[in-house]
Amino acid sequence: MADKGLLLVLSGPSGVGKGTVKSAIVENKVFPFEYSVSMTTRKPRPGEVDGKDYFFVSEERFQEAIKNGELLEYNEYVGHHYGTPLGPVKKMLHEGKDVLLEIDVNGAQKVREKMPDGVFIFLTPPDLHTLHLRLEHRGTEPEEVIRGRIKQARNEILEMADYDYAVVNDTVANAVDHIKAIVDAEHVSVKRVIDDYRKMVKED
Ligand code: 5GP
């Protein structure tokens, strides 16, 4: 394994609270890692900072990034493009840093194809009723769109089968605790440390 850092991919259905859980991990520095800042063509929301929350770019710039192979994966979501810049992810992993991506299930699937050594964490709602309520409380979409999201979530939840871990987002604190436990365990999993020990026994 050339890369030493862990690629942590946090994904799950729309409205499950990926963004909130990610922010809690980032703000509380729950474990040492670098966050991979995505590129998007959507406009910044109040309080969002360019280069911290996202790289906010034009459609032209996004298309250029696709053409130049700058993106590890990208997807369209409600009329906007989102993508993971490849260069920074590779660099940070080579430096031995853990890298956290927070992306949709479609993007996670593409990352899995290219980087199967990643740790794929699926965030689930406790149940579909809770997901419905959360989408309603967010207040950003009409009921019709919310129904569409729930339908999509039913299909997306089954994609959990391709992931390494399922974390229930009942409370943000619980979800964060479970993710920290996963990261700690992955760091000592034999498949990740065996090469170091092989080297060690050869040297002596
Ligand atoms: P939002 O606009 O609410 O910040 O994000 C909308 C959706 O895009 C969320 O499901 C989020 O996980 C996803 N997303 C954010 N960045 C990326 C990315 O780089 N690639 C993909 N595929 N999805 C992303």
Short mmCIF file of C-alpha atoms and ligand atoms in Angstrom, two decimals:
data_model
loop_
_atom_site.label_atom_id
_atom_site.label_comp_id
_atom_site.label_asym_id
_atom_site.label_seq_id
_atom_site.Cartn_x
_atom_site.Cartn_y
_atom_site.Cartn_z
CA MET A 1 0.00 0.00 0.00
CA ALA A 2 1.73 3.18 -1.18
CA ASP A 3 -0.61 5.59 0.61
CA LYS A 4 -0.34 5.75 4.38
CA GLY A 5 -3.20 8.06 5.32
CA LEU A 6 -6.76 6.75 5.42
CA LEU A 7 -9.25 7.95 2.85
CA LEU A 8 -12.45 8.35 4.86
CA VAL A 9 -15.57 8.63 2.74
CA LEU A 10 -18.66 9.82 4.57
CA SER A 11 -21.80 9.38 2.52
CA GLY A 12 -25.50 8.60 2.79
CA PRO A 13 -28.89 9.69 1.50
CA SER A 14 -29.84 13.31 0.99
CA GLY A 15 -31.11 14.89 4.22
CA VAL A 16 -29.51 12.33 6.53
CA GLY A 17 -27.25 15.00 8.04
CA LYS A 18 -23.88 14.31 6.39
CA GLY A 19 -23.03 18.01 6.37
CA THR A 20 -23.89 18.45 10.05
CA VAL A 21 -21.92 15.39 11.13
CA LYS A 22 -18.96 16.47 8.98
CA SER A 23 -19.05 19.98 10.51
CA ALA A 24 -19.12 18.50 14.03
CA ILE A 25 -16.05 16.38 13.21
CA VAL A 26 -14.24 19.35 11.66
CA GLU A 27 -15.10 21.88 14.35
CA ASN A 28 -14.40 19.62 17.33
CA LYS A 29 -11.24 18.18 15.73
CA VAL A 30 -12.47 14.76 16.79
CA PHE A 31 -9.40 13.06 15.32
CA PRO A 32 -6.49 14.38 13.22
CA PHE A 33 -7.43 14.60 9.55
CA GLU A 34 -7.65 16.95 6.59
CA TYR A 35 -10.99 17.77 5.02
CA SER A 36 -11.17 17.55 1.25
CA VAL A 37 -12.84 20.76 0.06
CA SER A 38 -15.13 20.05 -2.89
CA MET A 39 -15.66 22.20 -5.94
CA THR A 40 -19.23 23.29 -6.67
CA THR A 41 -21.15 25.46 -9.09
CA ARG A 42 -23.84 26.27 -6.53
CA LYS A 43 -23.85 29.70 -4.89
CA PRO A 44 -22.50 30.06 -1.33
CA ARG A 45 -25.10 30.00 1.46
CA PRO A 46 -24.88 32.70 4.15
CA GLY A 47 -21.82 32.05 6.30
CA GLU A 48 -20.11 29.71 3.85
CA VAL A 49 -16.52 30.55 3.03
CA ASP A 50 -14.83 29.97 -0.34
CA GLY A 51 -11.94 27.53 0.04
CA LYS A 52 -13.21 26.29 3.41
CA ASP A 53 -16.72 24.95 2.81
CA TYR A 54 -16.37 24.63 -0.96
CA PHE A 55 -14.46 26.09 -3.86
CA PHE A 56 -17.31 28.04 -5.45
CA VAL A 57 -16.68 28.10 -9.19
CA SER A 58 -18.44 28.90 -12.46
CA GLU A 59 -19.85 26.18 -14.72
CA GLU A 60 -17.05 26.98 -17.21
CA ARG A 61 -14.36 26.41 -14.57
CA PHE A 62 -16.03 23.16 -13.50
CA GLN A 63 -16.16 21.87 -17.07
CA GLU A 64 -12.49 22.77 -17.46
CA ALA A 65 -11.67 20.79 -14.29
CA ILE A 66 -13.50 17.75 -15.71
CA LYS A 67 -11.69 18.07 -19.04
CA ASN A 68 -8.28 18.38 -17.37
CA GLY A 69 -8.87 15.31 -15.19
CA GLU A 70 -8.64 17.42 -12.03
CA LEU A 71 -11.50 15.63 -10.29
CA LEU A 72 -11.48 12.27 -8.51
CA GLU A 73 -15.26 12.15 -9.04
CA TYR A 74 -18.08 14.56 -9.73
CA ASN A 75 -21.84 14.54 -9.82
CA GLU A 76 -24.82 16.75 -10.52
CA TYR A 77 -27.22 17.38 -7.68
CA VAL A 78 -30.37 19.53 -8.03
CA GLY A 79 -28.98 21.39 -11.01
CA HIS A 80 -25.49 22.05 -9.68
CA HIS A 81 -22.19 20.29 -10.08
CA TYR A 82 -20.12 18.97 -7.17
CA GLY A 83 -16.70 17.35 -7.44
CA THR A 84 -13.69 16.21 -5.41
CA PRO A 85 -10.36 17.73 -6.49
CA LEU A 86 -7.94 14.81 -6.97
CA GLY A 87 -4.55 16.57 -6.50
CA PRO A 88 -4.99 17.64 -2.86
CA VAL A 89 -6.43 14.23 -1.86
CA LYS A 90 -3.47 12.34 -3.34
CA LYS A 91 -0.95 14.73 -1.82
CA MET A 92 -2.44 14.54 1.68
CA LEU A 93 -2.65 10.73 1.60
CA HIS A 94 0.98 10.50 0.51
CA GLU A 95 1.93 12.77 3.40
CA GLY A 96 0.35 10.19 5.69
CA LYS A 97 -2.66 12.32 6.57
CA ASP A 98 -6.17 10.95 6.91
CA VAL A 99 -8.48 12.66 4.43
CA LEU A 100 -12.21 13.07 4.94
CA LEU A 101 -14.62 13.36 2.00
CA GLU A 102 -18.30 14.15 2.52
CA ILE A 103 -20.05 13.32 -0.74
CA ASP A 104 -23.27 11.85 -2.11
CA VAL A 105 -23.74 8.12 -2.71
CA ASN A 106 -23.16 8.43 -6.43
CA GLY A 107 -19.81 10.11 -5.85
CA ALA A 108 -18.86 7.55 -3.19
CA GLN A 109 -19.47 4.74 -5.66
CA LYS A 110 -17.06 6.35 -8.14
CA VAL A 111 -14.44 6.82 -5.43
CA ARG A 112 -14.80 3.16 -4.45
CA GLU A 113 -14.04 2.10 -8.03
CA LYS A 114 -10.86 4.20 -8.09
CA MET A 115 -9.70 3.92 -4.48
CA PRO A 116 -11.05 0.67 -3.00
CA ASP A 117 -8.68 0.96 0.00
CA GLY A 118 -10.82 3.81 1.34
CA VAL A 119 -12.97 3.48 4.44
CA PHE A 120 -16.57 3.86 3.31
CA ILE A 121 -18.97 5.01 6.00
CA PHE A 122 -22.69 5.10 5.29
CA LEU A 123 -24.70 7.47 7.45
CA THR A 124 -28.30 6.30 7.83
CA PRO A 125 -31.40 7.95 9.25
CA PRO A 126 -32.92 6.08 12.23
CA ASP A 127 -36.00 5.57 10.01
CA LEU A 128 -37.67 7.13 6.96
CA HIS A 129 -40.17 9.11 9.03
CA THR A 130 -37.30 10.90 10.79
CA LEU A 131 -35.71 11.62 7.42
CA HIS A 132 -38.98 13.11 6.17
CA LEU A 133 -39.19 15.36 9.25
CA ARG A 134 -35.58 16.49 8.83
CA LEU A 135 -36.10 17.41 5.20
CA GLU A 136 -39.25 19.35 6.19
CA HIS A 137 -37.46 21.19 8.99
CA ARG A 138 -34.69 22.18 6.64
CA GLY A 139 -37.40 24.15 4.87
CA THR A 140 -35.45 24.44 1.64
CA GLU A 141 -37.72 22.33 -0.59
CA PRO A 142 -41.43 22.01 -1.35
CA GLU A 143 -43.30 18.85 -0.22
CA GLU A 144 -43.24 17.42 -3.73
CA VAL A 145 -39.43 17.59 -3.86
CA ILE A 146 -39.22 16.10 -0.36
CA ARG A 147 -41.32 13.12 -1.49
CA GLY A 148 -38.87 12.66 -4.37
CA ARG A 149 -35.94 12.75 -1.93
CA ILE A 150 -37.57 10.08 0.26
CA LYS A 151 -38.10 7.88 -2.77
CA GLN A 152 -34.45 8.37 -3.71
CA ALA A 153 -33.40 7.64 -0.11
CA ARG A 154 -35.23 4.27 -0.20
CA ASN A 155 -33.02 3.23 -3.12
CA GLU A 156 -29.89 4.82 -1.70
CA ILE A 157 -30.23 3.06 1.68
CA LEU A 158 -29.87 -0.28 -0.10
CA GLU A 159 -26.50 0.90 -1.45
CA MET A 160 -25.24 0.46 2.10
CA ALA A 161 -24.34 -3.08 1.06
CA ASP A 162 -21.24 -1.72 -0.73
CA TYR A 163 -19.96 0.15 2.33
CA ASP A 164 -17.70 -0.89 5.21
CA TYR A 165 -19.71 0.66 8.04
CA ALA A 166 -23.27 1.86 8.72
CA VAL A 167 -23.58 4.65 11.27
CA VAL A 168 -27.03 5.71 12.48
CA ASN A 169 -27.40 9.46 12.75
CA ASP A 170 -29.82 9.43 15.69
CA THR A 171 -27.89 12.21 17.39
CA VAL A 172 -24.89 13.99 15.92
CA ALA A 173 -22.84 13.21 19.05
CA ASN A 174 -23.52 9.46 18.72
CA ALA A 175 -22.71 9.46 15.01
CA VAL A 176 -19.45 11.32 15.63
CA ASP A 177 -18.47 8.88 18.43
CA HIS A 178 -19.04 5.91 16.14
CA ILE A 179 -17.03 7.47 13.33
CA LYS A 180 -14.15 8.15 15.72
CA ALA A 181 -14.26 4.50 16.86
CA ILE A 182 -14.17 3.36 13.21
CA VAL A 183 -11.16 5.52 12.42
CA ASP A 184 -9.31 4.29 15.52
CA ALA A 185 -10.03 0.66 14.62
CA GLU A 186 -9.03 1.11 10.97
CA HIS A 187 -5.65 2.47 12.07
CA VAL A 188 -4.86 -0.79 13.83
CA SER A 189 -6.46 -3.17 11.33
CA VAL A 190 -3.95 -5.85 10.33
CA LYS A 191 -4.35 -5.21 6.61
CA ARG A 192 -3.16 -1.63 7.13
CA VAL A 193 -0.26 -2.29 9.50
CA ILE A 194 1.11 -5.62 8.30
CA ASP A 195 3.56 -4.04 5.82
CA ASP A 196 5.21 -2.07 8.64
CA TYR A 197 5.66 -5.28 10.63
CA ARG A 198 6.99 -7.14 7.60
CA LYS A 199 9.62 -4.43 7.28
CA MET A 200 10.38 -4.56 10.99
CA VAL A 201 11.03 -8.29 11.09
CA LYS A 202 13.22 -8.10 7.99
CA GLU A 203 15.40 -5.35 9.49
CA ASP A 204 16.17 -7.23 12.71
P1 5GP B 1 -24.96 20.95 -0.26
O1 5GP B 1 -25.30 21.79 -1.47
O2 5GP B 1 -26.15 20.79 0.66
O3 5GP B 1 -23.73 21.45 0.46
O4 5GP B 1 -24.59 19.49 -0.77
C1 5GP B 1 -25.48 18.79 -1.57
C2 5GP B 1 -25.01 17.35 -1.73
O5 5GP B 1 -23.79 17.31 -2.46
C3 5GP B 1 -24.73 16.62 -0.40
O6 5GP B 1 -25.33 15.33 -0.49
C4 5GP B 1 -23.22 16.52 -0.36
O7 5GP B 1 -22.80 15.36 0.35
C5 5GP B 1 -22.91 16.40 -1.83
N1 5GP B 1 -21.53 16.76 -2.17
C6 5GP B 1 -20.74 17.72 -1.62
N2 5GP B 1 -19.54 17.74 -2.19
C7 5GP B 1 -19.53 16.74 -3.11
C8 5GP B 1 -18.55 16.24 -4.01
O8 5GP B 1 -17.41 16.70 -4.10
N3 5GP B 1 -18.91 15.21 -4.81
C9 5GP B 1 -20.15 14.65 -4.75
N4 5GP B 1 -20.40 13.63 -5.56
N5 5GP B 1 -21.11 15.08 -3.92
C10 5GP B 1 -20.80 16.12 -3.10
#
